PDB file of N, CA and C in Angstrom:
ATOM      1  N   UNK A   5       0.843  -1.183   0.000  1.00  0.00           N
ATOM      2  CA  UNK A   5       0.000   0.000   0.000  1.00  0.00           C
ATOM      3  C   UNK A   5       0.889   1.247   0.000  1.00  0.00           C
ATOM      4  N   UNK A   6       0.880   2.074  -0.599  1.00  0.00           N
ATOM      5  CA  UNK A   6       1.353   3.605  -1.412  1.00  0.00           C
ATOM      6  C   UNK A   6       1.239   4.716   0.088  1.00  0.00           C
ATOM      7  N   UNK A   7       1.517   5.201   0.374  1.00  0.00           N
ATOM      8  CA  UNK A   7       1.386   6.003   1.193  1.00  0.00           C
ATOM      9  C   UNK A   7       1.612   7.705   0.427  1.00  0.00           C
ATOM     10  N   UNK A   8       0.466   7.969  -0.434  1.00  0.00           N
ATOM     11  CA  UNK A   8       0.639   9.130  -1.284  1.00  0.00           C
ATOM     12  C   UNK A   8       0.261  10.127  -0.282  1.00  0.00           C
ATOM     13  N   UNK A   9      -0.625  10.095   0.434  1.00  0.00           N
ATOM     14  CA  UNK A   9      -1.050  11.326   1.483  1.00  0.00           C
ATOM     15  C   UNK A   9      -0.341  11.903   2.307  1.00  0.00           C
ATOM     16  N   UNK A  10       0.873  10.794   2.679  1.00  0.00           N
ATOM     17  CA  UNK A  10       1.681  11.409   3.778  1.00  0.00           C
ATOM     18  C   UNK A  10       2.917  12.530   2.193  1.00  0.00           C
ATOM     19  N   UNK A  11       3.180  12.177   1.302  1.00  0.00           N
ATOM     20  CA  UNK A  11       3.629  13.047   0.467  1.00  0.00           C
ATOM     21  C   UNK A  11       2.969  14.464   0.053  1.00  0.00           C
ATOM     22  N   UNK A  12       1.764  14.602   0.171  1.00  0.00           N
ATOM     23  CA  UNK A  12       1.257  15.776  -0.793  1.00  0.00           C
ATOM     24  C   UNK A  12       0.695  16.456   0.758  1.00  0.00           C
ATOM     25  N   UNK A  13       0.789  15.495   2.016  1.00  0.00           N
ATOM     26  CA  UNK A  13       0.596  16.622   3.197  1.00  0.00           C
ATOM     27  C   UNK A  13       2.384  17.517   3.291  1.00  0.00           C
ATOM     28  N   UNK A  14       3.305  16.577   3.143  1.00  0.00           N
ATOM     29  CA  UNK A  14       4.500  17.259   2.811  1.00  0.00           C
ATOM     30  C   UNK A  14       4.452  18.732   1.802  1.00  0.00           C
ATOM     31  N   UNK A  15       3.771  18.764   0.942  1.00  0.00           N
ATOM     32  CA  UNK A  15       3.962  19.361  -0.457  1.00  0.00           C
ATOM     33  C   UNK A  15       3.053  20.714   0.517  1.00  0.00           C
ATOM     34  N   UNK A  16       2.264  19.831   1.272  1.00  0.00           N
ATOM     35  CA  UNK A  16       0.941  21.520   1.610  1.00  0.00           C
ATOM     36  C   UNK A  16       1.819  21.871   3.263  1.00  0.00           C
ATOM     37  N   UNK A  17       2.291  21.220   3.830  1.00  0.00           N
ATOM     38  CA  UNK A  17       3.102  22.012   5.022  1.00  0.00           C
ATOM     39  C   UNK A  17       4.315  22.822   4.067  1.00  0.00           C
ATOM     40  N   UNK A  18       5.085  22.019   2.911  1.00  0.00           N
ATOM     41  CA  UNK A  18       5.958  23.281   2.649  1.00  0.00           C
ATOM     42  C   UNK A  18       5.523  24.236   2.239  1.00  0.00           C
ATOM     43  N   UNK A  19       4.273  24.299   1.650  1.00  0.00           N
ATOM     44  CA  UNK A  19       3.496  25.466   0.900  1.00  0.00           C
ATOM     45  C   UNK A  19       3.282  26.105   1.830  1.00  0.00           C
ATOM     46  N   UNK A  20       2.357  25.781   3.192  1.00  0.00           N
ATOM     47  CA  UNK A  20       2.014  26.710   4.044  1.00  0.00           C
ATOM     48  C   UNK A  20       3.687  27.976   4.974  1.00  0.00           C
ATOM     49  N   UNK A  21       4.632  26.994   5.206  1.00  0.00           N
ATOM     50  CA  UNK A  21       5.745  27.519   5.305  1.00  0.00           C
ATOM     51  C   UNK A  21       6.046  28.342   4.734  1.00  0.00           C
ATOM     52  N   UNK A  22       6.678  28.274   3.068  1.00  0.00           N
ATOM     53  CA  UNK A  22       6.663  29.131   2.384  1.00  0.00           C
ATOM     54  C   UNK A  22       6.145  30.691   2.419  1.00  0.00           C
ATOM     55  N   UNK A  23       4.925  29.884   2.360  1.00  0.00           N
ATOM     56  CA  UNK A  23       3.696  31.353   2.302  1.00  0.00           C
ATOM     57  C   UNK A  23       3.850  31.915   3.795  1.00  0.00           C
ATOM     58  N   UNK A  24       4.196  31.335   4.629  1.00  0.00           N
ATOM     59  CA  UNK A  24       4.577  31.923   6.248  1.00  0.00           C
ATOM     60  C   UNK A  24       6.065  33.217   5.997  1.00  0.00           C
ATOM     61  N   UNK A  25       7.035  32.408   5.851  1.00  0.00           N
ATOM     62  CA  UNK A  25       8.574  32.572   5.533  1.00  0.00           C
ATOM     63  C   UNK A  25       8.802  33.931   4.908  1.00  0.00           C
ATOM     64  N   UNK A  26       7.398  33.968   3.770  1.00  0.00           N
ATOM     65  CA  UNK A  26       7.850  34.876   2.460  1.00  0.00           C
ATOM     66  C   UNK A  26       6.554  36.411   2.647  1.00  0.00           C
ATOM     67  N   UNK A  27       5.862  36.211   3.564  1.00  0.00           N
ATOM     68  CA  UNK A  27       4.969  37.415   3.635  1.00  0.00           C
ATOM     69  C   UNK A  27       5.873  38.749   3.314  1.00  0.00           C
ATOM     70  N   UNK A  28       6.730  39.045   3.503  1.00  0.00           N
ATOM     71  CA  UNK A  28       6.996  40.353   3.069  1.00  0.00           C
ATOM     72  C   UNK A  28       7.027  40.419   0.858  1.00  0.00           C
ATOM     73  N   UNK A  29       6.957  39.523   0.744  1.00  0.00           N
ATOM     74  CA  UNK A  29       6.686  39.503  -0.821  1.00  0.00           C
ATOM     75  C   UNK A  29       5.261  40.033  -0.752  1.00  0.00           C
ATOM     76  N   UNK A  30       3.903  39.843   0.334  1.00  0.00           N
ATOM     77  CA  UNK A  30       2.796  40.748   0.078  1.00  0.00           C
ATOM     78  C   UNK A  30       3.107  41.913   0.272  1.00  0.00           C
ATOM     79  N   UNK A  31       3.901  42.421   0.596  1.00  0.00           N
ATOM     80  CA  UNK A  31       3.999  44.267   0.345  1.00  0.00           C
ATOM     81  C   UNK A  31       3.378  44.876  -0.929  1.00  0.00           C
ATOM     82  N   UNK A  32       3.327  44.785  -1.723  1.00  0.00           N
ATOM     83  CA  UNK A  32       2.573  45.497  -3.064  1.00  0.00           C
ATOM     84  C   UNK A  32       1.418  45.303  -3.070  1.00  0.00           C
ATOM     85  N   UNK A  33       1.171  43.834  -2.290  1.00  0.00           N
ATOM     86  CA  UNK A  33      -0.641  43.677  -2.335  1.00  0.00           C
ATOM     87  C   UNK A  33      -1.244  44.284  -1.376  1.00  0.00           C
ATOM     88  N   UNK A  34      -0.470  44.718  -0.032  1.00  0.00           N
ATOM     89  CA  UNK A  34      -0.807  45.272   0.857  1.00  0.00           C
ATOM     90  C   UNK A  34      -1.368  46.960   0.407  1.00  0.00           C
ATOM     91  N   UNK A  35       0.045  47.427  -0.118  1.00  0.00           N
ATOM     92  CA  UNK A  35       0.071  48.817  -0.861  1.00  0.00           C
ATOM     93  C   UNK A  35      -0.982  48.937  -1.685  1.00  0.00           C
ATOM     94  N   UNK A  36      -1.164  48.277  -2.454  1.00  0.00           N
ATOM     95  CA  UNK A  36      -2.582  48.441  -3.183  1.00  0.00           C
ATOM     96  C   UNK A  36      -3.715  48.622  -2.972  1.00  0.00           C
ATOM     97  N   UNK A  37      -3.799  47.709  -1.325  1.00  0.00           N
ATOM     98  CA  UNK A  37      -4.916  47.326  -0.857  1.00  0.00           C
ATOM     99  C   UNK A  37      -5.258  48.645   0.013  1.00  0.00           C
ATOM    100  N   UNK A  38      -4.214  49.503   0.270  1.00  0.00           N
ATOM    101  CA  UNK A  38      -4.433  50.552   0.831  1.00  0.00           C
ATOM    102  C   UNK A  38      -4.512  51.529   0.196  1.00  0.00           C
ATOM    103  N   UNK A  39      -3.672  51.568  -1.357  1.00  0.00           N
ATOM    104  CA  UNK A  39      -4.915  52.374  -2.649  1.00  0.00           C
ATOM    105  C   UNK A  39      -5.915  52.515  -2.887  1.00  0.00           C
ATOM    106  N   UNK A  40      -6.114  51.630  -2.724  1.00  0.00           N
ATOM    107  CA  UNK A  40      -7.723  51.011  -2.689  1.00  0.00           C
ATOM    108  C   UNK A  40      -8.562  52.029  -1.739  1.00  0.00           C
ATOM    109  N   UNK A  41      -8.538  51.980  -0.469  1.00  0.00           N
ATOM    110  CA  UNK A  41      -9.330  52.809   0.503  1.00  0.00           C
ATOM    111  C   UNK A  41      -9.042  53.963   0.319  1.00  0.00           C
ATOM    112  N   UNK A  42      -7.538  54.366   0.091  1.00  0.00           N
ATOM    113  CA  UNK A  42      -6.734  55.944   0.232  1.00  0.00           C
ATOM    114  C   UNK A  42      -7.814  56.739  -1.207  1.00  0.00           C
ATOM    115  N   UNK A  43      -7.414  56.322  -2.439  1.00  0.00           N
ATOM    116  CA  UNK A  43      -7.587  56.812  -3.811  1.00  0.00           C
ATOM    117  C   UNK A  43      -8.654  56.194  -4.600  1.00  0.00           C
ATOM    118  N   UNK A  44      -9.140  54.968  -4.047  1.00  0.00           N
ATOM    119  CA  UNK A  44     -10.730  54.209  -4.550  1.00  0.00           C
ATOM    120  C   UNK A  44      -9.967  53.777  -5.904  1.00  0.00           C
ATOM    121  N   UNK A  45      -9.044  52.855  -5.713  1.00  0.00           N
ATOM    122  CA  UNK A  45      -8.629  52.537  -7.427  1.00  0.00           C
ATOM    123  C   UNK A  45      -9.331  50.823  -6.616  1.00  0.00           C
ATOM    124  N   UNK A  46      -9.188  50.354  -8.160  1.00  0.00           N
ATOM    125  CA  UNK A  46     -10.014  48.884  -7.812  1.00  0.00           C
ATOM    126  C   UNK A  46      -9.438  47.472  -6.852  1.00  0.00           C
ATOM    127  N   UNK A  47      -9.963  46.960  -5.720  1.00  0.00           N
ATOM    128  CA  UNK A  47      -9.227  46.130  -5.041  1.00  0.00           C
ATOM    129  C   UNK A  47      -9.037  45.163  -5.768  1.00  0.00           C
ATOM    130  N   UNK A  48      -9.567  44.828  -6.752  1.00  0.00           N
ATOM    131  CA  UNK A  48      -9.447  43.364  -8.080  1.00  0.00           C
ATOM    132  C   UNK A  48      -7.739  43.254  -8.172  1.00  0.00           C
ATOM    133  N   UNK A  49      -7.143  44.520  -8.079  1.00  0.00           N
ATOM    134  CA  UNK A  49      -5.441  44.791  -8.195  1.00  0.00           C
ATOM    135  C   UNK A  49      -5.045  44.084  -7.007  1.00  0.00           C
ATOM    136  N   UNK A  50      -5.255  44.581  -6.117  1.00  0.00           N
ATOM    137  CA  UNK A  50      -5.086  44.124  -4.751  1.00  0.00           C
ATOM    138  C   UNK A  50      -4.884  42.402  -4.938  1.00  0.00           C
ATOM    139  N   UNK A  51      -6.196  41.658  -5.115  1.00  0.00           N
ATOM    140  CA  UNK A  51      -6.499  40.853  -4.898  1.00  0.00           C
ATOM    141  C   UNK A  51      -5.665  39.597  -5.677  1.00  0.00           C
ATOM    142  N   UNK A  52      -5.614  40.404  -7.280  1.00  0.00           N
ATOM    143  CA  UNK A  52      -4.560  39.477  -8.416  1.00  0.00           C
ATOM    144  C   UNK A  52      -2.770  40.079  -7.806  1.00  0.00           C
ATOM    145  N   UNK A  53      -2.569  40.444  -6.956  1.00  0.00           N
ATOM    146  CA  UNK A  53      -1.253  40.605  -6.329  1.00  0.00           C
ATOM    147  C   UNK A  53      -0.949  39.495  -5.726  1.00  0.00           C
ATOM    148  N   UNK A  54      -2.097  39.611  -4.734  1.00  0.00           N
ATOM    149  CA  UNK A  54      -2.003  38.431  -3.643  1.00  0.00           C
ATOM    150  C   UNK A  54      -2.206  37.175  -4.203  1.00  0.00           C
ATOM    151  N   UNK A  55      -2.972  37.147  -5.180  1.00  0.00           N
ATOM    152  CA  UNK A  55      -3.239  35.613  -6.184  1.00  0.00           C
ATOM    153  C   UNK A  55      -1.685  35.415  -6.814  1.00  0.00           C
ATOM    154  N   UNK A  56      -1.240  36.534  -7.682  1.00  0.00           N
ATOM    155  CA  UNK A  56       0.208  36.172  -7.820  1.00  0.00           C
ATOM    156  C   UNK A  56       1.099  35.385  -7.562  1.00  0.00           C
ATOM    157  N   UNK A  57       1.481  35.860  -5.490  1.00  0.00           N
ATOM    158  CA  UNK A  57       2.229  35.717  -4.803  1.00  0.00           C
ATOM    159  C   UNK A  57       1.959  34.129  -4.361  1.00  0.00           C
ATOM    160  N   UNK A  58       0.846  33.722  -4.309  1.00  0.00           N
ATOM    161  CA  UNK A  58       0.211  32.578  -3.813  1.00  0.00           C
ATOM    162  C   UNK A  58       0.933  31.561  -5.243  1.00  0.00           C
ATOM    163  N   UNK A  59       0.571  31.856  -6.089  1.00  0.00           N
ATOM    164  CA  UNK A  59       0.795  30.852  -7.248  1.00  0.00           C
ATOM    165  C   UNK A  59       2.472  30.965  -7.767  1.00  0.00           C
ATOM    166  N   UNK A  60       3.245  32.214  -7.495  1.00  0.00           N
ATOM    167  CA  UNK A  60       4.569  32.043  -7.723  1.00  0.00           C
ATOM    168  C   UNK A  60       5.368  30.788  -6.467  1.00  0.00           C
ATOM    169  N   UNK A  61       4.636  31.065  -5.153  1.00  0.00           N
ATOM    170  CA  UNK A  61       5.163  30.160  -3.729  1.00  0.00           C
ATOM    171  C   UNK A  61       4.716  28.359  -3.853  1.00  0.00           C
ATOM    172  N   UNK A  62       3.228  28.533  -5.025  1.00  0.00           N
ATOM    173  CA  UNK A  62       2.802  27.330  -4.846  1.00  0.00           C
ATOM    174  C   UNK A  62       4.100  26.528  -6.097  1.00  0.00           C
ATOM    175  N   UNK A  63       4.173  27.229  -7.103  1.00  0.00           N
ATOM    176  CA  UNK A  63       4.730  26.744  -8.124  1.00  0.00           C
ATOM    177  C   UNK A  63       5.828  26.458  -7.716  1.00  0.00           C
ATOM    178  N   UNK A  64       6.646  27.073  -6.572  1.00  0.00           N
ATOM    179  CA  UNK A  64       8.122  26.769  -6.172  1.00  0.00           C
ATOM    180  C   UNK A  64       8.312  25.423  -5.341  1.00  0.00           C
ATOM    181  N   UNK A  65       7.185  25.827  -4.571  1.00  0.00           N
ATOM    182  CA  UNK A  65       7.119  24.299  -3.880  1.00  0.00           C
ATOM    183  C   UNK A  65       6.854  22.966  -4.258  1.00  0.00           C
ATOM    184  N   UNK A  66       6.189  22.965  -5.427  1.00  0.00           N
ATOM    185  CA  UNK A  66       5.974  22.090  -6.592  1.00  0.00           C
ATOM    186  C   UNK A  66       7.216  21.781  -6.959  1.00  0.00           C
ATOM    187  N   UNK A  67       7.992  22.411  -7.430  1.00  0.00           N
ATOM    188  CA  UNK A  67       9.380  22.368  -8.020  1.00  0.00           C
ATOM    189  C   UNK A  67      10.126  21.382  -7.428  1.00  0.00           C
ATOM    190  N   UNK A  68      10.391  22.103  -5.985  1.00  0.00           N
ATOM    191  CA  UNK A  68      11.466  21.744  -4.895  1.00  0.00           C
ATOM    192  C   UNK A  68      10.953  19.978  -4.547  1.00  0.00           C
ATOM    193  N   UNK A  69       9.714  19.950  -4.434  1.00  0.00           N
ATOM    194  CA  UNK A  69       9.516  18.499  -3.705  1.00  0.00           C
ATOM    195  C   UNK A  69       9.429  17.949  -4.951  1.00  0.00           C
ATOM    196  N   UNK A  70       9.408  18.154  -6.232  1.00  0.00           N
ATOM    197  CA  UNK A  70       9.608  16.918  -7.297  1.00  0.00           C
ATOM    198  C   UNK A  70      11.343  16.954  -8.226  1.00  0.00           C
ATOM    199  N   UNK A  71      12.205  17.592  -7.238  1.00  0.00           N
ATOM    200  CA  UNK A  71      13.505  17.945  -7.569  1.00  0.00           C
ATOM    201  C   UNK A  71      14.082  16.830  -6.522  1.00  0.00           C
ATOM    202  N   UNK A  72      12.949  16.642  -4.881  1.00  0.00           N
ATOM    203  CA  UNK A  72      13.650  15.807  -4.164  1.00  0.00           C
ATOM    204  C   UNK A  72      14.155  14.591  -4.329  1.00  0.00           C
ATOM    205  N   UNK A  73      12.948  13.866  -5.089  1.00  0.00           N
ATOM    206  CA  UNK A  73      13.189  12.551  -5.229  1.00  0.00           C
ATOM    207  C   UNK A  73      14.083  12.404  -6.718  1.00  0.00           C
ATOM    208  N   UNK A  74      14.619  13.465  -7.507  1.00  0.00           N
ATOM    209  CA  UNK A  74      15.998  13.547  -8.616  1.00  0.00           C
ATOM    210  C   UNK A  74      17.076  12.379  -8.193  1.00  0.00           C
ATOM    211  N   UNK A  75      17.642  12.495  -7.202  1.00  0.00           N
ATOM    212  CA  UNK A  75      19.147  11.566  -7.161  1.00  0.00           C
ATOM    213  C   UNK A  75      18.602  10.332  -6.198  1.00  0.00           C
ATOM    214  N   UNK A  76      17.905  10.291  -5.881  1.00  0.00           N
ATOM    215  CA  UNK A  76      17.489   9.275  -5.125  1.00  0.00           C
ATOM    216  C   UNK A  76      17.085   7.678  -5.090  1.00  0.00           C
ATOM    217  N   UNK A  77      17.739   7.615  -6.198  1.00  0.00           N
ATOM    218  CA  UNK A  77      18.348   6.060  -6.983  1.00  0.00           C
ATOM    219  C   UNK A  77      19.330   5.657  -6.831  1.00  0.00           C
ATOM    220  N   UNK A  78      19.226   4.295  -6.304  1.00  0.00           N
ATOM    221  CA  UNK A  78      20.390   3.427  -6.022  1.00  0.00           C
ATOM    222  C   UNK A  78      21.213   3.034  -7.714  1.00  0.00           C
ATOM    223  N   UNK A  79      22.587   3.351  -7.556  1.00  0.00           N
ATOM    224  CA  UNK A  79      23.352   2.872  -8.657  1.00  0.00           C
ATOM    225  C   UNK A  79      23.871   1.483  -8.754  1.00  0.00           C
ATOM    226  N   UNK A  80      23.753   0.614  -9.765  1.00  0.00           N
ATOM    227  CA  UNK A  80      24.390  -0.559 -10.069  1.00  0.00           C
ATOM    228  C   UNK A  80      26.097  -0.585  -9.193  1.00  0.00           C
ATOM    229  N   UNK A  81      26.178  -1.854  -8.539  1.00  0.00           N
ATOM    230  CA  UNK A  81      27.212  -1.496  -8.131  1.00  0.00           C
ATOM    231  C   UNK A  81      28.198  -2.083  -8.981  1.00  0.00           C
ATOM    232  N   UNK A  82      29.188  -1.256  -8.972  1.00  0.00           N
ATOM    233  CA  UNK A  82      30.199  -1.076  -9.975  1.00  0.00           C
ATOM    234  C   UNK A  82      31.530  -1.782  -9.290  1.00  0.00           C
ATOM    235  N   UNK A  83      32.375  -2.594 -10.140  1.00  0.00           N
ATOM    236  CA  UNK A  83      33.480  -3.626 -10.251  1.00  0.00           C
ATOM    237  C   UNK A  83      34.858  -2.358  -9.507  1.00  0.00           C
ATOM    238  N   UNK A  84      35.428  -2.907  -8.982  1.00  0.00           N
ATOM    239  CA  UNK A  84      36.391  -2.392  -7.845  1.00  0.00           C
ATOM    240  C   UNK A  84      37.858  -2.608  -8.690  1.00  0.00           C
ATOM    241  N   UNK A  85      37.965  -1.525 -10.025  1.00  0.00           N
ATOM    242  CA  UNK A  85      39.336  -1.128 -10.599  1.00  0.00           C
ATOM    243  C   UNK A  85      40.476  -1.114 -10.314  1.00  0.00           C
ATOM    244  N   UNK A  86      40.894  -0.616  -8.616  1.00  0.00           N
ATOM    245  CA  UNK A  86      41.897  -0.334  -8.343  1.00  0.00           C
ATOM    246  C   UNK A  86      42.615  -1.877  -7.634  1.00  0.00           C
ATOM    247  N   UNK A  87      43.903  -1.339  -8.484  1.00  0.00           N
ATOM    248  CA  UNK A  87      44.549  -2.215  -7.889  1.00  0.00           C
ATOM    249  C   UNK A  87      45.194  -2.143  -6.561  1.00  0.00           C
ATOM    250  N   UNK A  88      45.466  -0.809  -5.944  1.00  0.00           N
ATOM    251  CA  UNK A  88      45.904  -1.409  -4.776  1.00  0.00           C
ATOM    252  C   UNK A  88      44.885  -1.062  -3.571  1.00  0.00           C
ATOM    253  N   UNK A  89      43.394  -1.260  -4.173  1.00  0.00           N
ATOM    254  CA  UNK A  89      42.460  -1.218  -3.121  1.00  0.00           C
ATOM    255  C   UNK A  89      42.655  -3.378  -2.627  1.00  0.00           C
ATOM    256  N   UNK A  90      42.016  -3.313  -1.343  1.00  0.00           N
ATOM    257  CA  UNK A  90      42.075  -4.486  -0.915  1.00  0.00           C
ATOM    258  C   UNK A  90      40.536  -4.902  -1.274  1.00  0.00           C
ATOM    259  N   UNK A  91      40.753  -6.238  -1.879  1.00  0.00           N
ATOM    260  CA  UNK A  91      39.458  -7.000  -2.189  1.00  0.00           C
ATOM    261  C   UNK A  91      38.440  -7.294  -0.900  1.00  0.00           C
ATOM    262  N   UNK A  92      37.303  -7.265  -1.727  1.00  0.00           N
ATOM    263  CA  UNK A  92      36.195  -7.658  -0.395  1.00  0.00           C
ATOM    264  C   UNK A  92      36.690  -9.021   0.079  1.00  0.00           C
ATOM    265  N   UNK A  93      36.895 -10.240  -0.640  1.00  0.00           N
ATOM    266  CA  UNK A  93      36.891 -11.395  -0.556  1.00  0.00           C
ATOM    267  C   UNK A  93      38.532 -11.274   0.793  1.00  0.00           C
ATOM    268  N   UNK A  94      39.057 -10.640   0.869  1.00  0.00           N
ATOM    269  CA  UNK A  94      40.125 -10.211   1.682  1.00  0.00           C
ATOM    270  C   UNK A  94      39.895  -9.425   2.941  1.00  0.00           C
ATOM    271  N   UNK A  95      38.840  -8.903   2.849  1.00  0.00           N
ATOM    272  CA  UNK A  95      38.508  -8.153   4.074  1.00  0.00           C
ATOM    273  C   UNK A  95      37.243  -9.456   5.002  1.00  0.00           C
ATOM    274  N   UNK A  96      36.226  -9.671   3.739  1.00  0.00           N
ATOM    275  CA  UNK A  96      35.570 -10.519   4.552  1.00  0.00           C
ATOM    276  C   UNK A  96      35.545 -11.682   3.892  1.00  0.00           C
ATOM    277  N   UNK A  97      35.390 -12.750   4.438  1.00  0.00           N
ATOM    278  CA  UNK A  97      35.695 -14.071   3.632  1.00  0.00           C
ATOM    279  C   UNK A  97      34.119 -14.399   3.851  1.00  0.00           C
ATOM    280  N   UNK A  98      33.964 -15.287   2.664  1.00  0.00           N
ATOM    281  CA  UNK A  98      31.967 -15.012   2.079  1.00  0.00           C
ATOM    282  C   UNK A  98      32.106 -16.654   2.683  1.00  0.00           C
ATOM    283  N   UNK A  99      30.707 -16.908   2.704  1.00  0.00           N
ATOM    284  CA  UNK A  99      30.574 -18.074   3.531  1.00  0.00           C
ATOM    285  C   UNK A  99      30.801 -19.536   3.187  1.00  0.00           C
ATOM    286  N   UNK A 100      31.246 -19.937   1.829  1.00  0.00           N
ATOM    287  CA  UNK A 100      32.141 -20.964   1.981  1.00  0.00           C
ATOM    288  C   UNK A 100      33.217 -21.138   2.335  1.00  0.00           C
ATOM    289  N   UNK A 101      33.927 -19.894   2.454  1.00  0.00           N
ATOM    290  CA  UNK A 101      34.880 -20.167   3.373  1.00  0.00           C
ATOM    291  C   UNK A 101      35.278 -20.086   4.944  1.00  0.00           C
ATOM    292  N   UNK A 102      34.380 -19.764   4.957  1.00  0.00           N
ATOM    293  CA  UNK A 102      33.661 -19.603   6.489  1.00  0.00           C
ATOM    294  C   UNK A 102      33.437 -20.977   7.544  1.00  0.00           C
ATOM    295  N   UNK A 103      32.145 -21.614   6.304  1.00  0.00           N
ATOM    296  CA  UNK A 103      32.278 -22.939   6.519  1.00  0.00           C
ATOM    297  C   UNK A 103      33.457 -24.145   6.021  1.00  0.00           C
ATOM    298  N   UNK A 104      34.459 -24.062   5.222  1.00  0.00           N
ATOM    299  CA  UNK A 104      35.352 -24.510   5.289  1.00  0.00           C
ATOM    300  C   UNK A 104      36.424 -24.495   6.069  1.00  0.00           C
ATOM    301  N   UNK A 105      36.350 -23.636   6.618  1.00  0.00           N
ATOM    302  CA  UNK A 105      37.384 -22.871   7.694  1.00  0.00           C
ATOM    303  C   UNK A 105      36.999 -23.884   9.363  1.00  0.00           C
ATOM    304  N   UNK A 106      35.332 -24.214   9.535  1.00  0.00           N
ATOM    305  CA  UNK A 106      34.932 -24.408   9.857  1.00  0.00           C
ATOM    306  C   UNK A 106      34.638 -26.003  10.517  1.00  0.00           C
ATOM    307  N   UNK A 107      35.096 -26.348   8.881  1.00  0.00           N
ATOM    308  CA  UNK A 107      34.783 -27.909   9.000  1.00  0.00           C
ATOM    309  C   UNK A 107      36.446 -28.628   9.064  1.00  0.00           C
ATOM    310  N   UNK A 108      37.350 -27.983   8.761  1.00  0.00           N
ATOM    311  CA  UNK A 108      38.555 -28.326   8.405  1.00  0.00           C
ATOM    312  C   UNK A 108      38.932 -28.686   9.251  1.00  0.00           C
ATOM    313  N   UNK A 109      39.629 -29.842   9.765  1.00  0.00           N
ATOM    314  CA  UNK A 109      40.042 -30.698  10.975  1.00  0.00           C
ATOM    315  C   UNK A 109      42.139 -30.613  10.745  1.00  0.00           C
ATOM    316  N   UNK A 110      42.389 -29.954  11.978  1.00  0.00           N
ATOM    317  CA  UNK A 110      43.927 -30.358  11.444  1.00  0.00           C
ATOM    318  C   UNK A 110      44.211 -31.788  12.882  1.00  0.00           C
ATOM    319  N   UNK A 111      44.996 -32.328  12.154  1.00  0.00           N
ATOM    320  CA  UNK A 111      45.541 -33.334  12.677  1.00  0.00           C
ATOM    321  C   UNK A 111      47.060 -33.046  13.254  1.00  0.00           C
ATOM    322  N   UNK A 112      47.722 -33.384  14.173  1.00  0.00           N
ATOM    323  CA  UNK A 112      48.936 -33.061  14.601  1.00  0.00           C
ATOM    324  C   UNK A 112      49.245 -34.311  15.402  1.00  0.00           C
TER     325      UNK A 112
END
C-alpha cells in the first residue's frame, strides 16, 4: 500500500511555510490594498497581487519536492578497478569459506 497522502501533506506544510517565511513579498498587495481605501482605485489589483504571490510560492514548492526525489536512486554497483584497493573477498571471507574454515580438521 502507497502512502501518497503522507507526500502531498508534505507538499501543503511546505506550501504553508513558504507562504509563512515569504509574507513580506505581500507588500505590493498590501500597498494596493491601501490604494484602494486611500484613492478608490479597484481592489481586483489588490487581490490578483495576492493571487500572484500565492501561485509564484505554490509553483516553487511544486518544483522543490519533485527535484527531491531527482538523485534518489540506487546505482548498479560497480566492479572495484583499483589495484591497490584491498578486495572484499580479503577483508571478509563469504561463507564458503567460512564454513570450510569451519569444517577443516587439522591433525597433529
Amino acid at each position: 500500500m502507497k502512502r501518497r497522502h503522507i507526500r502531498n501533506s508534505g507538499l501543503i506544510m511546505s506550501f504553508l511555510l513558504s507562504v509563512f517565511f515569504n509574507l513580506r513579498w505581500t507588500v505590493p498587495a498590501w500597498i494596493l490594498l491601501g490604494l484602494h481605501f486611500w484613492l478608490k482605485i479597484s481592489i481586483w489589483w489588490s487581490l490578483a497581487c495576492f493571487a500572484a504571490f500565492l501561485v509564484i510560492i505554490l509553483l516553487r514548492c511544486i518544483v522543490f519536492s519533485s527535484l527531491v526525489g531527482a538523485g534518489s536512486y540506487n546505482d548498479k554497483e560497480k566492479p572495484n578497478l583499483n589495484p591497490y584497493s584491498a578486495k572484499l573477498s580479503d577483508i571478509l571471507p563469504d561463507k564458503k569459506t567460512k564454513r570450510a574454515a569451519k569444517n577443516k580438521r587439522t591433525y597433529e
